[in-house]
JSON list of C-alpha atoms in Angstrom, two decimals:
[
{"chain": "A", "resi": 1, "resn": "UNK", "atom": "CA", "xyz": [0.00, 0.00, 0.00]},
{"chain": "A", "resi": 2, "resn": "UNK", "atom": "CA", "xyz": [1.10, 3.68, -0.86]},
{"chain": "A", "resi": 3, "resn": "UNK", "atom": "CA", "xyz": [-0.43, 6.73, -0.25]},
{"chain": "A", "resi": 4, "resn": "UNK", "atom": "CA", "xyz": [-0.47, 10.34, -2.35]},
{"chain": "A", "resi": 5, "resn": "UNK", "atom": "CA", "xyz": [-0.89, 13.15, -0.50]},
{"chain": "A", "resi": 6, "resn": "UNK", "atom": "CA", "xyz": [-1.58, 15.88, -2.24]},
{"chain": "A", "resi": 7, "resn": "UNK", "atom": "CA", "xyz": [-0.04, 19.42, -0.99]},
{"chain": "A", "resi": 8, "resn": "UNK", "atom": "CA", "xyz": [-1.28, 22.66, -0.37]},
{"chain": "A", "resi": 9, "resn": "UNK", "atom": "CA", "xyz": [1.64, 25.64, -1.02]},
{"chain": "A", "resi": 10, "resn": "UNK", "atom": "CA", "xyz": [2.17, 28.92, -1.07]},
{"chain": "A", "resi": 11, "resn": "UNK", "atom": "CA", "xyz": [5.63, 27.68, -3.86]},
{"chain": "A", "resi": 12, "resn": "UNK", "atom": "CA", "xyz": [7.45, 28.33, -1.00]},
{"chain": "A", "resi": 13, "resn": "UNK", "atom": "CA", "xyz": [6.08, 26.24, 2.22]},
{"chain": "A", "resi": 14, "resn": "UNK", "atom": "CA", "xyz": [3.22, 23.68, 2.81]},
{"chain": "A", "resi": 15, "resn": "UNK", "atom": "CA", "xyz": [-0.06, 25.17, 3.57]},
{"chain": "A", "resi": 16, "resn": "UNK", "atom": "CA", "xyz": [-3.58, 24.05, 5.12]},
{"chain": "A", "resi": 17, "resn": "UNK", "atom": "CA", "xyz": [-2.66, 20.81, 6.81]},
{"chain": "A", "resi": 18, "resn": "UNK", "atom": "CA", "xyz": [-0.32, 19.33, 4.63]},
{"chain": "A", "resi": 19, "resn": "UNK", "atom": "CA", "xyz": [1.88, 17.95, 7.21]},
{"chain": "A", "resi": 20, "resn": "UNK", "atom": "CA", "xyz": [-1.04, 16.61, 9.43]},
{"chain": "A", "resi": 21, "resn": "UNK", "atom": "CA", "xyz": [-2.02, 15.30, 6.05]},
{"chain": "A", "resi": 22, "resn": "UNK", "atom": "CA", "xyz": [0.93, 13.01, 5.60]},
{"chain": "A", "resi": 23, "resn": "UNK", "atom": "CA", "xyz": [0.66, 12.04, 9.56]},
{"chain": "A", "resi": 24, "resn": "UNK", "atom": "CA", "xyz": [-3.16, 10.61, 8.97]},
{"chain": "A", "resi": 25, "resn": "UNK", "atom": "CA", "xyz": [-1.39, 8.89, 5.68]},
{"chain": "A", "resi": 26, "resn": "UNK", "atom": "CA", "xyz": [1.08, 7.25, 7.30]},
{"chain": "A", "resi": 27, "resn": "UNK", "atom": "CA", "xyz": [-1.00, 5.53, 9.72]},
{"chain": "A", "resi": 28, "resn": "UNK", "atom": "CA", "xyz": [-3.46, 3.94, 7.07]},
{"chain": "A", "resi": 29, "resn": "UNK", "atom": "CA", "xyz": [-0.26, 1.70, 5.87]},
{"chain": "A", "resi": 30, "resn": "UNK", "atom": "CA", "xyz": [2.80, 1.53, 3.26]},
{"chain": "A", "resi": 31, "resn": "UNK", "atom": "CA", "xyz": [4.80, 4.42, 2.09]},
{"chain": "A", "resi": 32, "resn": "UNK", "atom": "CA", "xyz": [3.51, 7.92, 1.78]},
{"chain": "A", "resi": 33, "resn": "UNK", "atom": "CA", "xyz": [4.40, 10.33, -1.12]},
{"chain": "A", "resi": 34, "resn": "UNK", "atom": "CA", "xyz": [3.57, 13.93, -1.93]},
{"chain": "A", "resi": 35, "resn": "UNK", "atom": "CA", "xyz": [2.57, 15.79, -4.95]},
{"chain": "A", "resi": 36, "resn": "UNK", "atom": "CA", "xyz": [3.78, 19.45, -5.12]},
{"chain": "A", "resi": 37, "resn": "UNK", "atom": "CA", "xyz": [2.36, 21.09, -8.40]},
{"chain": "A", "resi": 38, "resn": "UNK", "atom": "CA", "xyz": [2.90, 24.44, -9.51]},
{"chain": "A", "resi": 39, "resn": "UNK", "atom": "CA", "xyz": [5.84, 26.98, -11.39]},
{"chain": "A", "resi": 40, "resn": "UNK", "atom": "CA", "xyz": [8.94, 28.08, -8.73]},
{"chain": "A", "resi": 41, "resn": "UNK", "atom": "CA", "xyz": [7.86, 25.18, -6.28]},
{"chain": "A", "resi": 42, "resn": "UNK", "atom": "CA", "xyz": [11.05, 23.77, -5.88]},
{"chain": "A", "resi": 43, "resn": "UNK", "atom": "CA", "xyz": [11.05, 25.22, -1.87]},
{"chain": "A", "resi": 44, "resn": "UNK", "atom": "CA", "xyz": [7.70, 24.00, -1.19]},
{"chain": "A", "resi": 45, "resn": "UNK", "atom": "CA", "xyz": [8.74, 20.36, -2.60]},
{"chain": "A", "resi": 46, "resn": "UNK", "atom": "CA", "xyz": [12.19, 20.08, -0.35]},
{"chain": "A", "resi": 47, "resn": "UNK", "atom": "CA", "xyz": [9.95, 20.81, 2.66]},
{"chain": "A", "resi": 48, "resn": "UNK", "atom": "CA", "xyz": [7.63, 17.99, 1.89]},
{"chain": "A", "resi": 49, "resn": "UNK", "atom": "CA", "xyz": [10.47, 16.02, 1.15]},
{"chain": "A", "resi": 50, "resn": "UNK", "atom": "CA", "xyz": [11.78, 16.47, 4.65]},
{"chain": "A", "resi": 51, "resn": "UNK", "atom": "CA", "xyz": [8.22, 15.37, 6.57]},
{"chain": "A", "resi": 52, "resn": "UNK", "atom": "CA", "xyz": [8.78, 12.48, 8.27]},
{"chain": "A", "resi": 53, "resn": "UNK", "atom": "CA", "xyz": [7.07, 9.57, 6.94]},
{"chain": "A", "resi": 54, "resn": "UNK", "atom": "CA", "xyz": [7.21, 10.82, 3.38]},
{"chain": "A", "resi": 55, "resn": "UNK", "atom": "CA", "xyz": [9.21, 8.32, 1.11]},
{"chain": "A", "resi": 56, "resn": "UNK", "atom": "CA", "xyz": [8.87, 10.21, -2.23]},
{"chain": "A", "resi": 57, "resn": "UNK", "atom": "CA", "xyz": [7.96, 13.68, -3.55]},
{"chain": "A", "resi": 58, "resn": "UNK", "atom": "CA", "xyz": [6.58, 14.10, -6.86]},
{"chain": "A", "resi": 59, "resn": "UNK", "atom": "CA", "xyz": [7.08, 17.35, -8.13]},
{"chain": "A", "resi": 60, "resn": "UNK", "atom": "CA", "xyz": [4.86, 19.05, -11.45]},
{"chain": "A", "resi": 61, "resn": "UNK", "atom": "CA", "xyz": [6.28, 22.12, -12.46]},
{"chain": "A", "resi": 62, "resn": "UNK", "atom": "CA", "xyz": [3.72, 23.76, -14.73]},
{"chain": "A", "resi": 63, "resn": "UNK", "atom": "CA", "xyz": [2.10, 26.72, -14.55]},
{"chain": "A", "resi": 64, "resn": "UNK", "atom": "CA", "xyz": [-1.44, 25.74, -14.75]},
{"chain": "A", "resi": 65, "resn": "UNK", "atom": "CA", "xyz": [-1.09, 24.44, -10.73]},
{"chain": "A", "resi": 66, "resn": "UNK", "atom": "CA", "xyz": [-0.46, 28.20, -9.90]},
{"chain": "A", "resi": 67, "resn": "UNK", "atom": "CA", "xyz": [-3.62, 29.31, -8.78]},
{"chain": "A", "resi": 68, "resn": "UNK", "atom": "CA", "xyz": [-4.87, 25.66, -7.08]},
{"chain": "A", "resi": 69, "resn": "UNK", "atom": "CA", "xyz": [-7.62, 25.46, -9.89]},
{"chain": "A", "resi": 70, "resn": "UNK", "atom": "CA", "xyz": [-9.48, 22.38, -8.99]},
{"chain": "A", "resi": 71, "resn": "UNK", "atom": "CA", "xyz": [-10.18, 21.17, -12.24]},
{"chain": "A", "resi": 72, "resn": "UNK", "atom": "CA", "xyz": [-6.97, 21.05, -13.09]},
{"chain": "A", "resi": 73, "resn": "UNK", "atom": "CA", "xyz": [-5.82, 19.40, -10.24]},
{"chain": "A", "resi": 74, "resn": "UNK", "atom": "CA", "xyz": [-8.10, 16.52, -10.30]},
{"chain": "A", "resi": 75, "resn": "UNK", "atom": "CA", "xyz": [-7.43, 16.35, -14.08]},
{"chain": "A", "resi": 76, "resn": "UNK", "atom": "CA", "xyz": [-3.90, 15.71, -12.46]},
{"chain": "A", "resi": 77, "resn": "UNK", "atom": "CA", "xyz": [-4.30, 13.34, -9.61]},
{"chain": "A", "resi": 78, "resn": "UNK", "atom": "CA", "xyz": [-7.01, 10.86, -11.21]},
{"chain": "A", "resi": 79, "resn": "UNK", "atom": "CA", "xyz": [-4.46, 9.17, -13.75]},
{"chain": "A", "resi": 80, "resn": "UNK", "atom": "CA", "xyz": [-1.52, 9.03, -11.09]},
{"chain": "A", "resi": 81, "resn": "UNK", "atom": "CA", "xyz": [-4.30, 7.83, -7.97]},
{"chain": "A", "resi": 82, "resn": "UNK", "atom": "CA", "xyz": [-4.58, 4.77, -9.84]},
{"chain": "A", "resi": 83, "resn": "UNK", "atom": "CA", "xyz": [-0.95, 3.65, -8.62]},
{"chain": "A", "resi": 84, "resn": "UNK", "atom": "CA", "xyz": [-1.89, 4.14, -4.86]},
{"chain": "A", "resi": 85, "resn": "UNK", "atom": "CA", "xyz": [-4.28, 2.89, -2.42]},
{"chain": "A", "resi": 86, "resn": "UNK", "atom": "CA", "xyz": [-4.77, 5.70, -1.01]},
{"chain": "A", "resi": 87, "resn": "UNK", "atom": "CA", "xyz": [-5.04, 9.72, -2.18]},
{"chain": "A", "resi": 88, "resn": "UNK", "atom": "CA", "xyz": [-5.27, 11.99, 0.60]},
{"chain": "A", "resi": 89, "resn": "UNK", "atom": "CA", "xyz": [-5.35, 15.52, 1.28]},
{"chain": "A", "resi": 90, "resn": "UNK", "atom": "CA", "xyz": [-6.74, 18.23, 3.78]},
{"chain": "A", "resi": 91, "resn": "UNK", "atom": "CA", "xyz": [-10.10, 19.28, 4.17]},
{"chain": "A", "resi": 92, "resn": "UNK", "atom": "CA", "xyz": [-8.72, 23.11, 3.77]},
{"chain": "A", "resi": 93, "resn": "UNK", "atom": "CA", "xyz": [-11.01, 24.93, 1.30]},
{"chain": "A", "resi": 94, "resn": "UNK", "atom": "CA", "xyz": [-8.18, 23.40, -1.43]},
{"chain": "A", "resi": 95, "resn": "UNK", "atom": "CA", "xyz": [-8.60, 19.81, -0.57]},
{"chain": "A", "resi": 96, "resn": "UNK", "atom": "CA", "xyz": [-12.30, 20.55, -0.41]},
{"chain": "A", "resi": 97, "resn": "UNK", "atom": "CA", "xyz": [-12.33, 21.76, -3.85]},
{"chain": "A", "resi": 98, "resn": "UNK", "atom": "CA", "xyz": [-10.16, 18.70, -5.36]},
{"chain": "A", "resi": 99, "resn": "UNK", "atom": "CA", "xyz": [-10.85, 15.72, -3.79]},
{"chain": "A", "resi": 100, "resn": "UNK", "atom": "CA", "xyz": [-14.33, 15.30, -4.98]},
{"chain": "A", "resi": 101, "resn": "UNK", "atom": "CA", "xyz": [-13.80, 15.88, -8.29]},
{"chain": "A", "resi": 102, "resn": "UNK", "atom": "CA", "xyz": [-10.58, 13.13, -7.86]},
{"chain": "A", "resi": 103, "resn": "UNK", "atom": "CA", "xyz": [-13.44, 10.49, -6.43]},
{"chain": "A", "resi": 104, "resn": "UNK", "atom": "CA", "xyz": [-16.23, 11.34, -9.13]},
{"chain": "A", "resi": 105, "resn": "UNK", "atom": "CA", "xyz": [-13.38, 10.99, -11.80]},
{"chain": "A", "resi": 106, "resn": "UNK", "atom": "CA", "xyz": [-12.24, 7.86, -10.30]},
{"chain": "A", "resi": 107, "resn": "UNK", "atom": "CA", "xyz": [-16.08, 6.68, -9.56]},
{"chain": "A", "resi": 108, "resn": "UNK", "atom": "CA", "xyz": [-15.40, 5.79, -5.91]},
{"chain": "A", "resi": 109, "resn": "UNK", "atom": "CA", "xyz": [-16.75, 7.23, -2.18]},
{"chain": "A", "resi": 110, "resn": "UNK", "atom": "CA", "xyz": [-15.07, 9.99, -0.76]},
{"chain": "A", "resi": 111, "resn": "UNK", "atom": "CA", "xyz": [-14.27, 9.35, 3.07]},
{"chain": "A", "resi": 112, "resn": "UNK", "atom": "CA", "xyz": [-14.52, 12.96, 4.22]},
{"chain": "A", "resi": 113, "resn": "UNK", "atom": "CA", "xyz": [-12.68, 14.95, 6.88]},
{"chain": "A", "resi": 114, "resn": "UNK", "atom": "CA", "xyz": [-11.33, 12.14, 9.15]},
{"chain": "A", "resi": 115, "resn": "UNK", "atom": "CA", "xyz": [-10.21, 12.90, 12.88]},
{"chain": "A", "resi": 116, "resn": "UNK", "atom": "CA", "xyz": [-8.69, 8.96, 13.50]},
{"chain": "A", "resi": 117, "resn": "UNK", "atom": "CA", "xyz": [-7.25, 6.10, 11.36]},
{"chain": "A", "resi": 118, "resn": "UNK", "atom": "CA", "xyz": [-8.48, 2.56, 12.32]},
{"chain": "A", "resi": 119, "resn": "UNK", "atom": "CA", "xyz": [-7.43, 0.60, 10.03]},
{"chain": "A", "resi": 120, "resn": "UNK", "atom": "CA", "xyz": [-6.41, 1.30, 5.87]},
{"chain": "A", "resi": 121, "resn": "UNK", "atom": "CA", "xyz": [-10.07, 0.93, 4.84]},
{"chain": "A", "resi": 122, "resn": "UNK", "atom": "CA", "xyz": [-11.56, 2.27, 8.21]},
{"chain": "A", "resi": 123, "resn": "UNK", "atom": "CA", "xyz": [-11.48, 5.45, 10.22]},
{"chain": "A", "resi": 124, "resn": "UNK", "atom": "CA", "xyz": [-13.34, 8.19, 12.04]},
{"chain": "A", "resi": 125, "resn": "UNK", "atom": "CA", "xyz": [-15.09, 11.07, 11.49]},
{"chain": "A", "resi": 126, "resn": "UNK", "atom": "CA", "xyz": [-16.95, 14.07, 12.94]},
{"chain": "A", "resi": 127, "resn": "UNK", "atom": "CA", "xyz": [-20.87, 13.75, 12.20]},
{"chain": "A", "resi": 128, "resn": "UNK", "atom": "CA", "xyz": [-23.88, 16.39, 13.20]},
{"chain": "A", "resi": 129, "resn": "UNK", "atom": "CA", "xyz": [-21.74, 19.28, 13.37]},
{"chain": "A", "resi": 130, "resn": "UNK", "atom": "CA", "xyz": [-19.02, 17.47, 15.61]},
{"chain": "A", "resi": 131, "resn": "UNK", "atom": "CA", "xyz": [-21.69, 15.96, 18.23]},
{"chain": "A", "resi": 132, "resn": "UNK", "atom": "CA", "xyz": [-20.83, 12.52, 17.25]},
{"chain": "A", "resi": 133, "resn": "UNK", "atom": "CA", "xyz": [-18.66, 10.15, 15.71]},
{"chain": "A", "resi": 134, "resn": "UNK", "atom": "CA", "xyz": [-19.08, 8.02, 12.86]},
{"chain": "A", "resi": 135, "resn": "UNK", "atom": "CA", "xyz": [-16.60, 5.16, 12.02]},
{"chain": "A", "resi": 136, "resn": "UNK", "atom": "CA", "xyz": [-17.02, 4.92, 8.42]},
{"chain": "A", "resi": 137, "resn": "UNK", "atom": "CA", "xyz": [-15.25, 1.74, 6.56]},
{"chain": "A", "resi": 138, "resn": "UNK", "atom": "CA", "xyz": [-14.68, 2.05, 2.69]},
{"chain": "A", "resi": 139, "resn": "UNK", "atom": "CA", "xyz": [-15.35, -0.92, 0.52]},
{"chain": "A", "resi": 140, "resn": "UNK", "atom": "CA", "xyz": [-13.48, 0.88, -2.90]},
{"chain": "A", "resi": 141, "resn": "UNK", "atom": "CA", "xyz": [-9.93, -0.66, -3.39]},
{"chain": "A", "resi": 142, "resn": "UNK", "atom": "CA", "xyz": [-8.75, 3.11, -3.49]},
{"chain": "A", "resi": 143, "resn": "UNK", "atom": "CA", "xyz": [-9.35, 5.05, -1.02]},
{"chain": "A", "resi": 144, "resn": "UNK", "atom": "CA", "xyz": [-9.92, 9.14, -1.52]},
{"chain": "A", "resi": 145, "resn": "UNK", "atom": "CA", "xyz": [-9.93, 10.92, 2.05]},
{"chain": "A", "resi": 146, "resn": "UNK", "atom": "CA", "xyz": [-10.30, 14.36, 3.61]},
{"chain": "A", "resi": 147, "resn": "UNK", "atom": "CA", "xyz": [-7.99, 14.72, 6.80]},
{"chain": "A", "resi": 148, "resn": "UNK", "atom": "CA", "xyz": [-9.37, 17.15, 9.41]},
{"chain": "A", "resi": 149, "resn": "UNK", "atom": "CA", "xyz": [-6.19, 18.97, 10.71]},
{"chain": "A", "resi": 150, "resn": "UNK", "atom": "CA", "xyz": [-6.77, 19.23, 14.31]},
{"chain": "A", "resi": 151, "resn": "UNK", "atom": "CA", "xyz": [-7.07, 15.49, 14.43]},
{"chain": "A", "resi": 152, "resn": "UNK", "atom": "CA", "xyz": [-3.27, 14.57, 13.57]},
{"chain": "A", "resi": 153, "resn": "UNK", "atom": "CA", "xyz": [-0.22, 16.40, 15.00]},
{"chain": "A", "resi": 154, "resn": "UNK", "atom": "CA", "xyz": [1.58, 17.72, 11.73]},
{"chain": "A", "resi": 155, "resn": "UNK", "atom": "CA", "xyz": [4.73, 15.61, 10.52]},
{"chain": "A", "resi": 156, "resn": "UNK", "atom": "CA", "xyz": [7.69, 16.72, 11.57]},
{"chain": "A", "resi": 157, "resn": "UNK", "atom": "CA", "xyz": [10.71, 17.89, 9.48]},
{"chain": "A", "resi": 158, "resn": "UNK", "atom": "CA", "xyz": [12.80, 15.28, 10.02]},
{"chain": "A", "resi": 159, "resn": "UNK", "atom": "CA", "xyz": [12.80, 13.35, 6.94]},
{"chain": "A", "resi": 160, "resn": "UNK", "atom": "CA", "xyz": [15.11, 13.02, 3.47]},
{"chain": "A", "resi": 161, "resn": "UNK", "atom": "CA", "xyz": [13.02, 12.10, 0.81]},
{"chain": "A", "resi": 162, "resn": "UNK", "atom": "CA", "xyz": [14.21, 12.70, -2.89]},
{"chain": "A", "resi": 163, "resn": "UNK", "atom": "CA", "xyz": [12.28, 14.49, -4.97]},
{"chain": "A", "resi": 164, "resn": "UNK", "atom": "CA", "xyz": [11.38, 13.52, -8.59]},
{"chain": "A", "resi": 165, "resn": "UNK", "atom": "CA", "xyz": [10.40, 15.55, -11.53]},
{"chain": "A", "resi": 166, "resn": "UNK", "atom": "CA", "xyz": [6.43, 14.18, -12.91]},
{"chain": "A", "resi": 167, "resn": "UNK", "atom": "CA", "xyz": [4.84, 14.87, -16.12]},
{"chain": "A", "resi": 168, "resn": "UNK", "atom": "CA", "xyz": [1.93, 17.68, -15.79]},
{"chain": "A", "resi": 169, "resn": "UNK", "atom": "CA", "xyz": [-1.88, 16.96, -16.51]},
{"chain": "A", "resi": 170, "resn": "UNK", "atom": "CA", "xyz": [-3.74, 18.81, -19.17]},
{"chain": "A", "resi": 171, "resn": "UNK", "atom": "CA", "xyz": [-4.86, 22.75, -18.88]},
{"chain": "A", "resi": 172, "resn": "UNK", "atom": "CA", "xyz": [-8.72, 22.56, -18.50]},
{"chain": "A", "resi": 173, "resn": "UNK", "atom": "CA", "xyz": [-9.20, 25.90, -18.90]},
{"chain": "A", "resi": 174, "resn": "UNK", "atom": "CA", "xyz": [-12.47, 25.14, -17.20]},
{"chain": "A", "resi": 175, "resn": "UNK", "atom": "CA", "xyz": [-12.16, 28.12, -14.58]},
{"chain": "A", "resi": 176, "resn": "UNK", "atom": "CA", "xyz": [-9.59, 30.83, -14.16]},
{"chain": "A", "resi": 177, "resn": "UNK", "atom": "CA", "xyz": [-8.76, 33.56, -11.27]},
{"chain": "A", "resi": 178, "resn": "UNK", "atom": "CA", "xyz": [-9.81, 36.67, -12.35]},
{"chain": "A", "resi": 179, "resn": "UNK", "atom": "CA", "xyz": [-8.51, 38.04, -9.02]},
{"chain": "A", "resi": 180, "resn": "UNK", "atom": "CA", "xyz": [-7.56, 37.71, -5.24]},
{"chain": "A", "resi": 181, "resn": "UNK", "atom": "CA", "xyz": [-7.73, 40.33, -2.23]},
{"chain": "A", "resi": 182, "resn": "UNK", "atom": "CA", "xyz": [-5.90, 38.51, 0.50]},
{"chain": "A", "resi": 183, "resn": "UNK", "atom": "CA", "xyz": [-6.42, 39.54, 4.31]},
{"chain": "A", "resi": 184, "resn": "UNK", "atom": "CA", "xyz": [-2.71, 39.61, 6.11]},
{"chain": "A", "resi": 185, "resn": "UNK", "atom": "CA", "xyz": [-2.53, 38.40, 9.75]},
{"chain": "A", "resi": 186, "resn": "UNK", "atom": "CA", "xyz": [0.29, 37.81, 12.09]},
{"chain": "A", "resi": 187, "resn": "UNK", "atom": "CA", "xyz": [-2.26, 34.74, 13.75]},
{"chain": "A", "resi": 188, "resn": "UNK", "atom": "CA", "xyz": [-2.29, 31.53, 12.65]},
{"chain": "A", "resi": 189, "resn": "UNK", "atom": "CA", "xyz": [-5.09, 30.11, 10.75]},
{"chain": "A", "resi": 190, "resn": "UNK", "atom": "CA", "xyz": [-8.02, 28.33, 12.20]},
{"chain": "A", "resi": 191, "resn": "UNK", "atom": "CA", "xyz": [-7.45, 25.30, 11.24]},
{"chain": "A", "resi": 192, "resn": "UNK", "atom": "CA", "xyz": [-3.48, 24.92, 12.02]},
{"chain": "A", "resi": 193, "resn": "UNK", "atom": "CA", "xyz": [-3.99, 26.83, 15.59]},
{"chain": "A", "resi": 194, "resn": "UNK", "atom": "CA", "xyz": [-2.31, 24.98, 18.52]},
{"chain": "A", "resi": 195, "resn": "UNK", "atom": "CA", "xyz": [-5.04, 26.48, 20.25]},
{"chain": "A", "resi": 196, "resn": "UNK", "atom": "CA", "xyz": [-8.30, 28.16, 20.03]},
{"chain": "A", "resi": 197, "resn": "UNK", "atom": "CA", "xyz": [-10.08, 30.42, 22.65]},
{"chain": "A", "resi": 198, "resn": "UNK", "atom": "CA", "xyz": [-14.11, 30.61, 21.95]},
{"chain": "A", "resi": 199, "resn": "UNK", "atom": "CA", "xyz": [-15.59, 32.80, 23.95]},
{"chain": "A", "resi": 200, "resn": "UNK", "atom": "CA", "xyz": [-19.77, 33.58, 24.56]},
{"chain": "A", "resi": 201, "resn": "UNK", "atom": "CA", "xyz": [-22.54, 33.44, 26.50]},
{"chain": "A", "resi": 202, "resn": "UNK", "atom": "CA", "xyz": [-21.19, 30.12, 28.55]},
{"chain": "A", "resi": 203, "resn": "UNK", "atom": "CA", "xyz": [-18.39, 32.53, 29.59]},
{"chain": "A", "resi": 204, "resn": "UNK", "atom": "CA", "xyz": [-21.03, 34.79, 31.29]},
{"chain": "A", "resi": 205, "resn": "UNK", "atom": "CA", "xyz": [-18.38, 37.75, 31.57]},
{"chain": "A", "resi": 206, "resn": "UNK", "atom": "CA", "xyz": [-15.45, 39.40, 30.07]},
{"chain": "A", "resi": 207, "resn": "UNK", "atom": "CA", "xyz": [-13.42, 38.75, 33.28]},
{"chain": "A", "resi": 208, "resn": "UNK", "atom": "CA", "xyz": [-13.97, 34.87, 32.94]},
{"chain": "A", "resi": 209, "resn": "UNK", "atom": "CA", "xyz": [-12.59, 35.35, 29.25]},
{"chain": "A", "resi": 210, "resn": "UNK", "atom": "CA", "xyz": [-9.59, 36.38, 30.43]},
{"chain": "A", "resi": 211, "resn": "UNK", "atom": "CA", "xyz": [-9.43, 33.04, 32.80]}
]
């Protein structure tokens, strides 16, 4: 068994859960490699290369990867998922945008955002807006999964993994980014937080808050 992992970069590092990614795929069995795509990636590719856990790195320099279309990415992973038995990703707003189009291309079941591996073919997810917990087993001989970040620590750079040059999918043209107006924050995002303070009515005051 092998699993793809498919990263989320900004050409320079791994974004949205990529390295919790790779953690969830190393637990469901075999080797784990990682797909960087996109022009002047060659950063973001040697940092995936040094997860731990990660075997191989597959790197697609073209220019149609740029802007994450998901069209294009699918168009990409579908042929090359049919190597692995599993193709995994985050359940960022990228991986949300792929992965389905990956399953519906490769006519299987999507196991979406997971918070535990069982077993290769079984794990566990969030259901009812987190209130309970489904374990979910998938009959399809490949598996196409969502990993929910806060469920895995992220993989730590410890790793050597060569990186390899792969042929590029076709250009869609199905969608393109007309453009982007991107908010700048010195706090992490959501999803990658170490932790999160909610605060509301249960708190009853702004001095408990600050407990």
């Amino acid at each position: 068994m092998t699993a793809l992992v498919v990263a989320e970069h900004d050409k320079i590092s791994l974004k949205g859960g990529t390295a919790n990614a790779v953690t969830a795929a190393a637990q469901m069995g075999g080797d784990v490699h990682v797909l960087v795509a996109g022009t002047g990636a060659k950063a973001a590719a040697d940092a995936a290369a040094k997860l731990a856990g990660v075997a191989k790195v597959l790197h697609v320099e073209a220019a149609h990867y740029d802007a994450g279309l998901p069209e294009n990415y699918a168009a990409l992973v579908a042929p090359l998922a049919k190597g692995y038995s599993h193709v995994v990703a985050s359940a960022s707003s990228f991986g949300k945008g792929v992965m389905p189009r990956v399953a519906a291309l490769l006519d299987v079941a999507q196991v979406s955002e997971i918070i535990a591996v069982e077993s290769p073919d079984t794990f566990v997810r969030p259901i009812y807006a987190g209130n309970a917990f489904a374990t979910v087993q998938s009959a399809d001989a490949l598996k196409v999964v969502t990993v929910r970040a806060t469920g895995f620590e992220a993989a730590a750079a410890t790793g050597s993994a060569p990186v390899e040059a792969a042929p590029p999918g076709p250009d869609r043209r199905q969608s393109k980014v007309l453009s982007q107006e991107l908010t700048r924050s010195a706090r992490p995002e959501l999803g990658g937080a170490r932790r999160v303070v909610s605060g509301g009515r249960g708190l009853a005051s702004g001095e408990n808050f600050r407990m």
